Amino acid sequence: MTDLCKEINKFGKGIGNEARYRIIQSLLKGHKTVSEITRIVKLSQPAVSQHLATLKSCDLVIAERSGKEVFYAVNAEYTLKLLQNLIKDMDKKPSRKR
Amino acid sequence: MTDLCKEINKFGKGIGNEARYRIIQSLLKGHKTVSEITRIVKLSQPAVSQHLATLKSCDLVIAERSGKEVFYAVNAEYTLKLLQNLIKDMDKKPSRKR
DNA sequence: ACTTCATATAAGTATATGCTAATATCTTTA
DNA sequence: TAAAGATATTAGCATATACTTATATGAAGT
């Protein structure tokens, strides 16, 4: 299993869930604290923390504490590079149609 | 939830699984029958058929019967366009770092 | 029509996932 | 260091997922 393989798989695990996808969407508009995200996605705080932990382990988000709060942001460089690599990969070996 | 949202979510569901990701990888090298895929990913035939059904419902693959066999291929145009749209989307609203 | 090969579907089951409720940890301020 | 606010972690439970085995469907040849 190539590295890209594993990375894309993580990516898929991360966004392959409605709640997490909504979290990512909200973060695309700017970094947010856990409580802000909690309000936006309308899930309990623990549920949100758990999803954020998953997203972090997938490298899709970055966390940064600022006092009592923790800001989460999309790991944009990483994600963009990943997607671009995937696209390159797919372009490179297109599936023959028949 | 935007259309792109739903599409990406489907994409994530599709590839967010090791076996399905391996199937996609093998299909990137060219279309294949179910039994070829079965040999490659080393799962039972029903398991492979079920994964292929999932991938199809996610629009990640296309199926085409040819006699007794069914060829599966990556839905490359669809997938590439989707990923490119996602990249555009992420570029458009980058997360502010702090 | 019957058989065979290829694939799909169904039922059952074990494990994974996503939530809730309760509690722990971290940080700041009094 | 005690209290309070913000977030993280844990245990428990319900549902979803990914297999297995058995069976059904589809296509081609006899």
CSV table of C-alpha atoms in Angstrom, one decimal, chain A residues 1 4-5 8-9 11-13 15-18 21 25 27-31 64 73-74 76-77 79-80 83-84 86-87 89-91 93-98, chain B residues 1 4-5 8-9 11-13 15-18 21 25 27-31 64 73-74 76-77 79-80 83-84 86-87 89-91 93-98:
chain,number,residue,atom,x,y,z
A,1,MET,CA,0.0,0.0,0.0
A,4,LEU,CA,-0.7,8.2,-1.1
A,5,CYS,CA,-3.0,5.2,-0.7
A,8,ILE,CA,-6.4,9.1,0.7
A,9,ASN,CA,-7.8,6.4,2.8
A,11,PHE,CA,-9.0,11.5,4.0
A,12,GLY,CA,-12.0,9.3,3.1
A,13,LYS,CA,-12.4,8.1,6.6
A,15,ILE,CA,-14.9,13.2,5.4
A,16,GLY,CA,-17.0,10.0,4.8
A,17,ASN,CA,-19.3,11.0,7.6
A,18,GLU,CA,-22.0,13.7,7.4
A,21,TYR,CA,-18.1,16.8,6.6
A,25,GLN,CA,-17.4,22.8,5.7
A,27,LEU,CA,-14.1,25.4,9.1
A,28,LEU,CA,-13.5,26.2,5.4
A,29,LYS,CA,-15.0,29.6,6.2
A,30,GLY,CA,-12.4,30.2,9.0
A,31,HIS,CA,-11.0,28.6,12.1
A,64,GLU,CA,-4.3,25.3,18.5
A,73,ALA,CA,-8.8,24.9,11.4
A,74,VAL,CA,-8.7,22.9,8.2
A,76,ALA,CA,-5.5,23.3,4.0
A,77,GLU,CA,-2.0,22.9,2.6
A,79,THR,CA,-5.4,18.6,2.1
A,80,LEU,CA,-4.9,20.5,-1.1
A,83,LEU,CA,-6.1,16.1,-3.5
A,84,GLN,CA,-3.8,17.4,-6.2
A,86,LEU,CA,-4.7,12.1,-6.2
A,87,ILE,CA,-5.8,14.0,-9.3
A,89,ASP,CA,-2.5,9.9,-9.9
A,90,MET,CA,-5.9,9.5,-11.6
A,91,ASP,CA,-4.8,11.4,-14.6
A,93,LYS,CA,-3.5,6.0,-15.1
A,94,PRO,CA,-6.9,6.6,-16.5
A,95,SER,CA,-9.2,3.6,-16.6
A,96,ARG,CA,-9.7,2.3,-20.2
A,97,LYS,CA,-13.3,2.4,-21.2
A,98,ARG,CA,-13.8,-1.2,-22.4
B,1,MET,CA,-26.2,20.9,2.3
B,4,LEU,CA,-20.8,19.4,-3.8
B,5,CYS,CA,-21.2,18.6,-0.1
B,8,ILE,CA,-17.8,14.7,-1.5
B,9,ASN,CA,-19.5,12.9,1.3
B,11,PHE,CA,-16.8,10.1,-2.3
B,12,GLY,CA,-15.6,9.8,1.2
B,13,LYS,CA,-17.9,7.0,2.1
B,15,ILE,CA,-12.9,5.4,-0.5
B,16,GLY,CA,-13.0,5.6,3.3
B,17,ASN,CA,-12.6,1.8,3.5
B,18,GLU,CA,-9.4,-0.1,2.9
B,21,TYR,CA,-9.7,1.8,-1.7
B,25,GLN,CA,-6.5,1.4,-6.9
B,27,LEU,CA,-9.1,-0.2,-11.3
B,28,LEU,CA,-7.0,2.8,-11.9
B,29,LYS,CA,-4.7,0.5,-13.9
B,30,GLY,CA,-7.5,-0.5,-16.1
B,31,HIS,CA,-11.1,-1.9,-16.0
B,64,GLU,CA,-20.7,-2.8,-18.0
B,73,ALA,CA,-14.0,0.8,-14.2
B,74,VAL,CA,-13.3,4.0,-12.3
B,76,ALA,CA,-12.7,8.9,-13.9
B,77,GLU,CA,-14.3,12.0,-15.4
B,79,THR,CA,-14.2,11.7,-9.9
B,80,LEU,CA,-11.7,14.1,-11.4
B,83,LEU,CA,-11.9,16.5,-6.8
B,84,GLN,CA,-11.1,19.5,-8.9
B,86,LEU,CA,-13.3,20.4,-4.1
B,87,ILE,CA,-9.9,21.8,-4.6
B,89,ASP,CA,-13.8,25.1,-3.1
B,90,MET,CA,-11.0,24.8,-0.6
B,91,ASP,CA,-8.8,27.4,-2.4
B,93,LYS,CA,-12.3,29.8,1.3
B,94,PRO,CA,-8.9,29.0,2.9
B,95,SER,CA,-9.0,28.6,6.7
B,96,ARG,CA,-7.3,31.5,8.4
B,97,LYS,CA,-4.4,30.5,10.5
B,98,ARG,CA,-5.3,32.1,13.8
